CSV table of C-alpha atoms in Angstrom, one decimal:
chain,number,residue,atom,x,y,z
A,1,UNK,CA,0.0,-0.2,0.1
A,2,UNK,CA,1.2,3.3,-0.9
A,3,UNK,CA,1.1,5.8,2.2
A,4,UNK,CA,0.2,8.4,0.1
A,5,UNK,CA,-2.8,6.6,-1.3
A,6,UNK,CA,-6.4,7.7,-1.0
A,7,UNK,CA,-7.3,4.5,0.8
A,8,UNK,CA,-4.6,5.3,3.4
A,9,UNK,CA,-5.9,8.7,3.7
A,10,UNK,CA,-9.3,7.2,4.4
A,11,UNK,CA,-8.1,5.0,6.9
A,12,UNK,CA,-5.9,7.6,8.8
A,13,UNK,CA,-9.2,9.6,8.8
A,14,UNK,CA,-11.0,6.7,10.6
A,15,UNK,CA,-8.7,6.5,13.4
A,16,UNK,CA,-8.3,10.2,13.6
A,17,UNK,CA,-11.8,10.8,14.3
A,18,UNK,CA,-12.3,8.2,16.8
A,19,UNK,CA,-9.4,9.3,18.7
A,20,UNK,CA,-10.4,13.0,18.5
A,21,UNK,CA,-14.2,12.2,19.7
A,22,UNK,CA,-13.0,10.1,22.5
A,23,UNK,CA,-10.4,12.7,23.7
A,24,UNK,CA,-13.1,15.4,23.3
A,25,UNK,CA,-15.3,13.6,25.6
A,26,UNK,CA,-12.4,13.0,28.1
A,27,UNK,CA,-11.6,16.6,28.5
A,28,UNK,CA,-15.4,17.3,29.2
A,29,UNK,CA,-16.0,14.6,31.3
A,30,UNK,CA,-14.4,15.7,34.5
A,31,UNK,CA,-16.5,19.0,34.4
A,32,UNK,CA,-19.7,17.0,33.8
A,33,UNK,CA,-18.8,15.0,36.8
A,34,UNK,CA,-18.6,17.8,38.8
A,35,UNK,CA,-21.6,19.2,37.6
A,36,UNK,CA,-23.4,16.6,38.5
A,37,UNK,CA,-21.6,16.5,41.9
A,38,UNK,CA,-20.2,12.9,41.6
A,39,UNK,CA,-17.2,11.5,43.0
A,40,UNK,CA,-14.2,11.1,40.7
A,41,UNK,CA,-14.0,7.8,41.4
A,42,UNK,CA,-17.5,6.8,40.6
A,43,UNK,CA,-17.1,9.1,37.2
A,44,UNK,CA,-13.9,6.9,36.2
A,45,UNK,CA,-15.5,3.5,37.2
A,46,UNK,CA,-18.9,4.0,35.5
A,47,UNK,CA,-17.0,3.5,32.3
A,48,UNK,CA,-14.9,0.5,33.1
A,49,UNK,CA,-18.1,-1.6,31.8
A,50,UNK,CA,-17.6,0.1,28.3
A,51,UNK,CA,-13.7,-0.9,28.7
A,52,UNK,CA,-14.7,-4.3,29.4
A,53,UNK,CA,-17.1,-4.7,26.3
A,54,UNK,CA,-14.2,-3.5,24.2
A,55,UNK,CA,-11.8,-5.9,25.4
A,56,UNK,CA,-14.4,-8.7,25.0
A,57,UNK,CA,-15.5,-7.7,21.6
A,58,UNK,CA,-12.2,-6.9,19.9
A,59,UNK,CA,-11.1,-10.6,19.2
A,60,UNK,CA,-14.6,-11.1,17.8
A,61,UNK,CA,-14.1,-8.1,15.3
A,62,UNK,CA,-10.7,-9.5,14.3
A,63,UNK,CA,-12.3,-12.9,13.3
A,64,UNK,CA,-15.1,-11.2,11.5
A,65,UNK,CA,-12.9,-9.0,9.6
A,66,UNK,CA,-11.1,-11.9,8.3
A,67,UNK,CA,-14.4,-13.4,7.1
A,68,UNK,CA,-16.7,-10.6,6.2
A,69,UNK,CA,-13.4,-8.2,5.1
A,70,UNK,CA,-12.1,-5.3,6.4
A,71,UNK,CA,-14.2,-2.5,5.0
A,72,UNK,CA,-17.5,-3.8,6.5
A,73,UNK,CA,-16.0,-4.3,9.8
A,74,UNK,CA,-14.9,-0.5,9.6
A,75,UNK,CA,-18.3,0.5,8.5
A,76,UNK,CA,-19.8,-1.1,11.8
A,77,UNK,CA,-17.1,0.7,14.1
A,78,UNK,CA,-17.9,3.9,12.7
A,79,UNK,CA,-21.5,3.3,13.1
A,80,UNK,CA,-21.0,2.4,16.5
A,81,UNK,CA,-18.9,5.7,17.3
A,82,UNK,CA,-21.8,7.8,16.0
A,83,UNK,CA,-24.3,6.3,17.9
A,84,UNK,CA,-22.6,6.1,21.1
A,85,UNK,CA,-21.3,9.9,20.8
A,86,UNK,CA,-25.0,11.1,20.2
A,87,UNK,CA,-26.2,9.0,22.7
A,88,UNK,CA,-23.9,10.4,25.3
A,89,UNK,CA,-24.6,14.1,24.1
A,90,UNK,CA,-28.2,13.4,24.7
A,91,UNK,CA,-27.9,11.6,28.3
A,92,UNK,CA,-25.3,14.6,29.2
A,93,UNK,CA,-27.8,17.4,28.0
A,94,UNK,CA,-30.7,15.8,30.0
A,95,UNK,CA,-28.8,15.7,33.3
A,96,UNK,CA,-27.2,19.0,32.7
A,97,UNK,CA,-30.5,20.9,31.7
A,98,UNK,CA,-32.3,19.0,34.6
A,99,UNK,CA,-34.8,17.1,32.5
A,100,UNK,CA,-33.5,14.0,34.3
A,101,UNK,CA,-31.8,13.3,37.6
A,102,UNK,CA,-28.0,13.4,37.4
A,103,UNK,CA,-27.7,9.6,38.7
A,104,UNK,CA,-30.1,8.8,35.6
A,105,UNK,CA,-28.7,10.8,33.2
A,106,UNK,CA,-24.8,9.6,34.2
A,107,UNK,CA,-26.3,5.7,34.0
A,108,UNK,CA,-27.7,6.6,30.4
A,109,UNK,CA,-24.1,8.2,29.7
A,110,UNK,CA,-22.7,5.0,30.5
A,111,UNK,CA,-24.8,3.0,28.4
A,112,UNK,CA,-23.9,5.1,25.6
A,113,UNK,CA,-19.9,4.1,26.3
A,114,UNK,CA,-21.0,0.7,26.3
A,115,UNK,CA,-22.2,1.1,23.2
A,116,UNK,CA,-19.0,2.2,21.9
A,117,UNK,CA,-17.1,-0.3,24.1
A,118,UNK,CA,-19.2,-3.0,22.0
A,119,UNK,CA,-18.6,-1.8,18.6
A,120,UNK,CA,-15.8,0.8,18.7
A,121,UNK,CA,-12.8,-1.5,18.4
A,122,UNK,CA,-14.2,-2.7,15.0
A,123,UNK,CA,-12.9,0.0,13.3
A,124,UNK,CA,-9.2,0.4,14.3
A,125,UNK,CA,-8.7,-3.4,14.2
A,126,UNK,CA,-9.9,-3.8,10.9
A,127,UNK,CA,-8.0,-0.6,9.7
A,128,UNK,CA,-4.7,-2.1,11.2
A,129,UNK,CA,-5.4,-5.3,9.3
A,130,UNK,CA,-6.4,-3.5,6.2
A,131,UNK,CA,-2.8,-1.8,6.4
A,132,UNK,CA,-0.9,-5.1,7.3
A,133,UNK,CA,-2.3,-7.0,4.5
A,134,UNK,CA,-1.2,-4.4,2.2
A,135,UNK,CA,2.4,-3.4,3.3
A,136,UNK,CA,5.7,-5.5,2.9
A,137,UNK,CA,7.7,-6.3,6.3
A,138,UNK,CA,9.8,-3.3,5.5
A,139,UNK,CA,7.0,-0.9,5.4
A,140,UNK,CA,5.1,-2.0,8.2
A,141,UNK,CA,6.8,-0.2,10.9
A,142,UNK,CA,6.3,3.0,9.1
A,143,UNK,CA,2.8,2.3,7.9
A,144,UNK,CA,2.1,1.3,11.8
A,145,UNK,CA,3.5,4.5,13.0
A,146,UNK,CA,1.9,6.7,10.3
A,147,UNK,CA,-1.3,5.2,11.1
A,148,UNK,CA,-0.8,5.6,15.0
A,149,UNK,CA,-0.1,9.1,14.6
A,150,UNK,CA,-3.7,9.6,13.4
A,151,UNK,CA,-4.5,8.9,17.0
A,152,UNK,CA,-2.0,11.4,18.2
A,153,UNK,CA,-3.4,14.2,15.6
A,154,UNK,CA,-6.9,13.2,16.9
A,155,UNK,CA,-5.7,13.9,20.6
A,156,UNK,CA,-5.0,17.5,19.5
A,157,UNK,CA,-8.0,18.1,17.4
A,158,UNK,CA,-10.3,16.8,19.9
A,159,UNK,CA,-9.3,18.8,23.0
A,160,UNK,CA,-8.5,21.8,21.0
A,161,UNK,CA,-11.9,22.0,19.5
A,162,UNK,CA,-14.0,20.9,22.2
A,163,UNK,CA,-14.2,24.3,23.9
A,164,UNK,CA,-15.6,25.7,20.7
A,165,UNK,CA,-18.5,23.3,20.7
A,166,UNK,CA,-19.2,24.2,24.5
A,167,UNK,CA,-22.1,26.6,23.2
A,168,UNK,CA,-25.0,28.4,25.0
A,169,UNK,CA,-27.8,25.6,23.8
A,170,UNK,CA,-25.9,22.5,24.3
A,171,UNK,CA,-23.2,23.2,26.8
A,172,UNK,CA,-20.6,20.8,27.9
A,173,UNK,CA,-22.4,18.2,25.7
A,174,UNK,CA,-21.9,20.4,22.3
A,175,UNK,CA,-18.5,18.2,21.5
A,176,UNK,CA,-20.3,14.9,21.5
A,177,UNK,CA,-22.9,16.2,19.0
A,178,UNK,CA,-20.2,17.7,16.6
A,179,UNK,CA,-17.9,14.7,16.5
A,180,UNK,CA,-21.1,12.3,16.0
A,181,UNK,CA,-21.4,14.4,12.7
A,182,UNK,CA,-17.8,14.2,11.9
A,183,UNK,CA,-18.2,10.3,12.5
A,184,UNK,CA,-21.1,10.1,10.1
A,185,UNK,CA,-19.2,12.2,7.6
A,186,UNK,CA,-16.4,9.9,7.9
A,187,UNK,CA,-18.6,6.8,7.8
A,188,UNK,CA,-20.1,8.1,4.2
A,189,UNK,CA,-16.5,8.4,2.9
A,190,UNK,CA,-15.5,4.9,3.6
A,191,UNK,CA,-18.7,3.7,2.3
A,192,UNK,CA,-18.4,5.6,-1.1
A,193,UNK,CA,-14.5,5.7,-1.6
A,194,UNK,CA,-12.5,2.9,0.5
A,195,UNK,CA,-11.7,-0.1,-2.1
A,196,UNK,CA,-13.0,-3.0,-0.7
A,197,UNK,CA,-10.1,-5.0,-2.7
A,198,UNK,CA,-9.8,-7.7,0.1
A,199,UNK,CA,-6.4,-9.5,0.0
A,200,UNK,CA,-6.9,-13.3,-0.3
A,201,UNK,CA,-6.0,-14.6,2.9
A,202,UNK,CA,-5.6,-18.6,2.8
A,203,UNK,CA,-5.2,-21.2,5.5
A,204,UNK,CA,-1.9,-21.7,7.1
A,205,UNK,CA,-0.3,-25.0,6.7
A,206,UNK,CA,-0.8,-25.7,10.1
A,207,UNK,CA,-4.7,-25.5,10.3
A,208,UNK,CA,-8.0,-23.8,9.2
A,209,UNK,CA,-7.6,-20.0,8.8
A,210,UNK,CA,-10.6,-19.7,11.4
A,211,UNK,CA,-8.4,-21.0,14.1
A,212,UNK,CA,-5.4,-19.3,13.1
A,213,UNK,CA,-5.6,-16.5,16.1
A,214,UNK,CA,-7.0,-18.7,18.8
A,215,UNK,CA,-4.8,-18.9,21.7
A,216,UNK,CA,-2.4,-16.2,20.1
A,217,UNK,CA,-2.3,-14.2,23.6
A,218,UNK,CA,0.0,-16.9,25.0
A,219,UNK,CA,2.3,-17.7,21.9
A,220,UNK,CA,5.9,-17.0,22.7
A,221,UNK,CA,6.3,-15.0,19.8
A,222,UNK,CA,3.8,-12.2,21.1
A,223,UNK,CA,3.5,-12.8,24.8
A,224,UNK,CA,6.1,-10.3,25.8
A,225,UNK,CA,4.8,-7.5,23.3
A,226,UNK,CA,1.2,-7.9,24.9
A,227,UNK,CA,2.8,-7.4,28.3
A,228,UNK,CA,4.7,-4.8,27.5
A,229,UNK,CA,1.8,-3.1,25.9
A,230,UNK,CA,-0.4,-3.7,28.8
A,231,UNK,CA,2.2,-1.9,31.2
A,232,UNK,CA,2.4,1.2,28.8
A,233,UNK,CA,-1.3,1.7,27.8
A,234,UNK,CA,-2.3,0.9,31.8
A,235,UNK,CA,0.1,3.7,32.5
A,236,UNK,CA,-1.4,6.0,29.8
A,237,UNK,CA,-5.0,5.4,30.9
A,238,UNK,CA,-4.1,6.3,34.2
A,239,UNK,CA,-2.5,10.0,33.1
A,240,UNK,CA,-5.4,10.6,31.0
A,241,UNK,CA,-7.9,9.9,33.4
A,242,UNK,CA,-6.2,11.7,36.1
A,243,UNK,CA,-5.2,14.9,34.2
A,244,UNK,CA,-8.7,16.7,34.1
A,245,UNK,CA,-9.2,16.5,37.9
A,246,UNK,CA,-5.6,17.3,38.5
A,247,UNK,CA,-6.1,20.1,36.6
A,248,UNK,CA,-9.3,21.3,38.1
A,249,UNK,CA,-7.8,21.0,41.5
A,250,UNK,CA,-4.7,23.1,40.8
A,251,UNK,CA,-6.7,25.7,39.3
A,252,UNK,CA,-9.2,25.9,42.4
A,253,UNK,CA,-6.1,27.0,44.1
A,254,UNK,CA,-6.1,30.3,42.1
A,255,UNK,CA,-10.2,30.5,42.3
A,256,UNK,CA,-11.0,29.1,38.7
A,257,UNK,CA,-14.2,27.0,39.1
A,258,UNK,CA,-14.5,23.5,37.1
A,259,UNK,CA,-16.5,24.6,34.4
A,260,UNK,CA,-14.1,27.6,33.6
A,261,UNK,CA,-11.3,25.0,33.5
A,262,UNK,CA,-11.9,23.5,30.4
A,263,UNK,CA,-9.6,25.5,28.2
A,264,UNK,CA,-7.0,25.0,30.6
A,265,UNK,CA,-7.4,21.1,30.3
A,266,UNK,CA,-7.6,21.5,26.6
A,267,UNK,CA,-4.4,23.0,26.6
A,268,UNK,CA,-2.8,20.3,28.6
A,269,UNK,CA,-4.1,17.7,26.2
A,270,UNK,CA,-3.0,19.8,23.3
A,271,UNK,CA,0.4,19.8,24.7
A,272,UNK,CA,0.6,16.1,25.1
A,273,UNK,CA,-0.6,15.3,21.5
A,274,UNK,CA,1.9,17.8,20.0
A,275,UNK,CA,4.6,16.0,21.7
A,276,UNK,CA,3.1,12.8,20.2
A,277,UNK,CA,3.1,14.2,16.7
A,278,UNK,CA,6.5,15.2,17.0
A,279,UNK,CA,7.6,11.9,17.9
A,280,UNK,CA,5.6,10.2,15.2
A,281,UNK,CA,5.9,12.4,12.2
A,282,UNK,CA,9.5,13.8,13.0
A,283,UNK,CA,11.8,11.7,15.2
A,284,UNK,CA,10.6,8.4,14.0
A,285,UNK,CA,10.8,8.9,10.3
A,286,UNK,CA,14.1,11.0,10.6
A,287,UNK,CA,15.9,8.5,13.2
A,288,UNK,CA,14.3,5.2,10.9
A,289,UNK,CA,14.0,3.4,14.6
A,290,UNK,CA,13.1,-0.1,14.8
A,291,UNK,CA,10.5,-1.6,16.9
A,292,UNK,CA,13.1,-2.5,19.7
A,293,UNK,CA,14.4,0.9,19.8
A,294,UNK,CA,11.1,2.4,19.5
A,295,UNK,CA,10.1,0.8,22.8
A,296,UNK,CA,12.7,1.3,25.2
A,297,UNK,CA,12.8,5.1,24.1
A,298,UNK,CA,9.0,4.7,24.9
A,299,UNK,CA,9.0,3.5,28.2
A,300,UNK,CA,12.2,5.5,29.4
A,301,UNK,CA,10.2,8.8,28.3
A,302,UNK,CA,6.9,7.8,30.2
A,303,UNK,CA,8.6,6.6,33.2
A,304,UNK,CA,10.6,10.5,33.1
A,305,UNK,CA,7.3,12.0,32.8
A,306,UNK,CA,5.4,10.4,35.7
A,307,UNK,CA,8.5,11.2,37.7
A,308,UNK,CA,8.1,15.0,36.7
A,309,UNK,CA,4.5,14.7,37.7
A,310,UNK,CA,5.6,13.9,41.1
A,311,UNK,CA,8.5,16.4,41.6
A,312,UNK,CA,6.9,19.3,40.0
A,313,UNK,CA,3.2,20.0,41.0
A,314,UNK,CA,1.3,23.1,39.7
A,315,UNK,CA,-0.3,23.4,36.3
A,316,UNK,CA,2.7,23.7,34.2
A,317,UNK,CA,4.4,21.0,36.1
A,318,UNK,CA,1.2,18.9,35.1
A,319,UNK,CA,1.2,20.1,31.4
A,320,UNK,CA,5.1,19.2,31.1
A,321,UNK,CA,4.9,15.8,32.7
A,322,UNK,CA,1.9,15.0,30.7
A,323,UNK,CA,3.7,16.1,27.4
A,324,UNK,CA,6.9,13.9,28.1
A,325,UNK,CA,4.5,10.9,29.0
A,326,UNK,CA,2.9,11.4,25.8
A,327,UNK,CA,6.2,11.5,24.0
A,328,UNK,CA,7.0,8.1,25.2
A,329,UNK,CA,3.8,6.7,24.5
A,330,UNK,CA,4.1,8.0,20.9
A,331,UNK,CA,7.4,6.0,20.8
A,332,UNK,CA,6.0,3.0,22.5
A,333,UNK,CA,2.8,2.6,20.8
A,334,UNK,CA,4.1,1.9,17.1
A,335,UNK,CA,6.8,-0.2,18.4
A,336,UNK,CA,4.9,-2.8,20.1
A,337,UNK,CA,2.2,-2.7,17.2
A,338,UNK,CA,4.4,-3.0,14.3
A,339,UNK,CA,6.8,-5.7,16.4
A,340,UNK,CA,4.0,-8.1,17.2
A,341,UNK,CA,2.6,-7.8,13.7
A,342,UNK,CA,5.9,-8.7,12.1
A,343,UNK,CA,6.2,-11.8,14.7
A,344,UNK,CA,3.4,-13.6,13.2
A,345,UNK,CA,2.5,-14.5,9.6
A,346,UNK,CA,0.0,-13.2,7.0
A,347,UNK,CA,-2.7,-15.0,8.2
A,348,UNK,CA,-2.5,-13.8,11.7
A,349,UNK,CA,-2.5,-10.2,10.9
A,350,UNK,CA,-6.4,-10.0,11.9
A,351,UNK,CA,-5.9,-11.9,14.9
A,352,UNK,CA,-2.8,-9.8,16.2
A,353,UNK,CA,-4.8,-6.4,15.5
A,354,UNK,CA,-7.5,-7.7,17.7
A,355,UNK,CA,-5.2,-8.8,20.4
A,356,UNK,CA,-3.6,-5.2,20.5
A,357,UNK,CA,-6.8,-3.6,20.4
A,358,UNK,CA,-7.9,-5.4,23.4
A,359,UNK,CA,-4.9,-3.9,25.0
A,360,UNK,CA,-6.9,-0.6,24.9
A,361,UNK,CA,-9.9,-2.0,26.3
A,362,UNK,CA,-7.9,-3.7,29.3
A,363,UNK,CA,-5.9,-0.7,30.0
A,364,UNK,CA,-9.1,1.4,30.6
A,365,UNK,CA,-11.0,-1.5,32.6
A,366,UNK,CA,-9.0,-1.2,36.0
A,367,UNK,CA,-6.2,1.3,35.8
A,368,UNK,CA,-8.4,4.7,35.3
A,369,UNK,CA,-10.5,3.5,38.4
A,370,UNK,CA,-7.5,2.8,40.3
A,371,UNK,CA,-5.7,5.8,39.4
A,372,UNK,CA,-8.2,8.3,40.2
A,373,UNK,CA,-9.1,6.4,43.6
A,374,UNK,CA,-5.2,6.7,44.3
A,375,UNK,CA,-5.5,10.5,43.4
A,376,UNK,CA,-8.2,11.0,45.9
A,377,UNK,CA,-6.2,9.6,48.5
A,378,UNK,CA,-2.8,11.5,47.8
A,379,UNK,CA,-2.3,13.6,44.8
A,380,UNK,CA,1.5,11.8,44.1
A,381,UNK,CA,-0.1,8.2,44.2
A,382,UNK,CA,-1.0,7.7,40.8
A,383,UNK,CA,2.1,8.9,39.5
A,384,UNK,CA,4.3,6.7,41.5
A,385,UNK,CA,2.3,3.5,40.6
A,386,UNK,CA,2.8,4.6,37.2
A,387,UNK,CA,6.7,4.9,37.7
A,388,UNK,CA,6.6,1.3,39.2
A,389,UNK,CA,4.7,-0.2,36.1
A,390,UNK,CA,6.8,2.1,33.5
A,391,UNK,CA,10.2,0.8,35.3
A,392,UNK,CA,9.0,-2.8,34.6
A,393,UNK,CA,8.2,-2.0,31.1
A,394,UNK,CA,11.8,-0.5,30.7
A,395,UNK,CA,13.4,-3.4,32.4
A,396,UNK,CA,11.4,-6.0,30.1
A,397,UNK,CA,12.8,-4.2,27.0
A,398,UNK,CA,16.4,-5.1,28.3
A,399,UNK,CA,15.7,-8.6,30.0
A,400,UNK,CA,13.4,-10.0,27.4
A,401,UNK,CA,15.6,-11.5,24.2
A,402,UNK,CA,12.7,-11.2,21.8
A,403,UNK,CA,12.0,-7.5,22.7
A,404,UNK,CA,15.8,-6.8,22.9
A,405,UNK,CA,16.7,-8.4,19.5
A,406,UNK,CA,13.3,-7.0,17.8
A,407,UNK,CA,11.1,-9.4,15.7
A,408,UNK,CA,12.6,-12.1,13.6
A,409,UNK,CA,12.4,-12.7,10.0
A,410,UNK,CA,9.5,-14.7,8.7
A,411,UNK,CA,10.8,-16.7,6.0
A,412,UNK,CA,7.7,-19.1,6.3
A,413,UNK,CA,5.2,-16.6,5.0
A,414,UNK,CA,2.4,-18.8,4.0
A,415,UNK,CA,0.2,-16.5,2.0
A,416,UNK,CA,0.3,-16.0,-2.0
A,417,UNK,CA,0.1,-12.5,-2.9
A,418,UNK,CA,-2.9,-10.9,-4.2
A,419,UNK,CA,-2.6,-9.5,-7.7
A,420,UNK,CA,-1.3,-5.9,-7.4
A,421,UNK,CA,0.2,-6.7,-4.0
A,422,UNK,CA,4.1,-6.1,-4.1
A,423,UNK,CA,6.2,-9.4,-2.7
A,424,UNK,CA,7.6,-8.8,0.7
A,425,UNK,CA,11.2,-8.8,0.2
A,426,UNK,CA,13.5,-10.3,2.8
A,427,UNK,CA,15.0,-7.9,5.4
A,428,UNK,CA,18.8,-7.7,5.4
A,429,UNK,CA,20.9,-8.8,8.4
A,430,UNK,CA,20.0,-5.5,10.2
A,431,UNK,CA,16.3,-5.1,8.9
A,432,UNK,CA,14.7,-6.1,12.2
A,433,UNK,CA,17.2,-4.8,14.7
């Protein structure tokens, strides 16, 4: 796949709109929780069911994308995003305007997020597998990094635009309505413009194609990548979930109310997203880093960012620490995603995409609840817990042979390339280092 092709641009837009909508929601959620007079831990915990559904549904969408095709599953995922964002906005409006009690409105918001948990993972899984189907091993790291950068750009656009949609008639629910409309527009473009052009995926020599991904989570080829990814994404989920509450509390010391803190939260998220994009659009292509290098730099920088959050309280300390964490995640995510993809055969790409996407659900299942609960106990506590997780991830990069050396060559690729698909050339001696 040509990374400048219209098809890749459409997949980029799919990832971008999902990330932008979710980060816009994340940026206003603390203020909505404070308006409803709910505890911070309850706000974080109410959405754990959405993360659970995401984790459970991800392998299903991965297998379905192998059978039905990537495009159809992308359409399902975008449809779930539009329905979820619209429902969340309506429920939030009902509570903020006091049409419903705060508890009932918040329960409906949680239901809307659960819809996203069930369907939302379909689009990114199928998009990642679509790209993996059409790239050679040599292109894979760059392609996955560029696709991941769409999420980084989304985290810029979402929080940056969210304050502009907090309008008199719709209030804090405005960003959800706006991104539901944007999602509907992207869904239409995918339906009309994305080539279906399915790559023929034949069964592997070891068994039926449908069984290719079963048990892959315990396969030694990818087990270390999954553990590393879980540590990184879990720490990132804690940072994201705590950020809004942390900023509201820091600004409250200066007399700024929760509703007025929204632009400051947006600035902090913008700083983090800008750091991620600097890495994924600038440093990774410039330095041509391989998965093993990306993972080492990623874990180390994320660890440093959390240590900075402990040592430098205050609004600007929060912003700088979050930016450094985001820079680390910008290195780490394409590292473990591309590394795991390169470690398995073509017939397993849908399954590995599903496993990697399950990490996003797992990371938002328990870590945000635990992180916010720790924050309510003591301000530095979630950052101390993160530092321990990220120290373990950094150590894993050096102690585990597979992560230290990078993915091996795969001479036994068992796919026959489809017409128009360039053959995957074999990496040189340093190709996977």
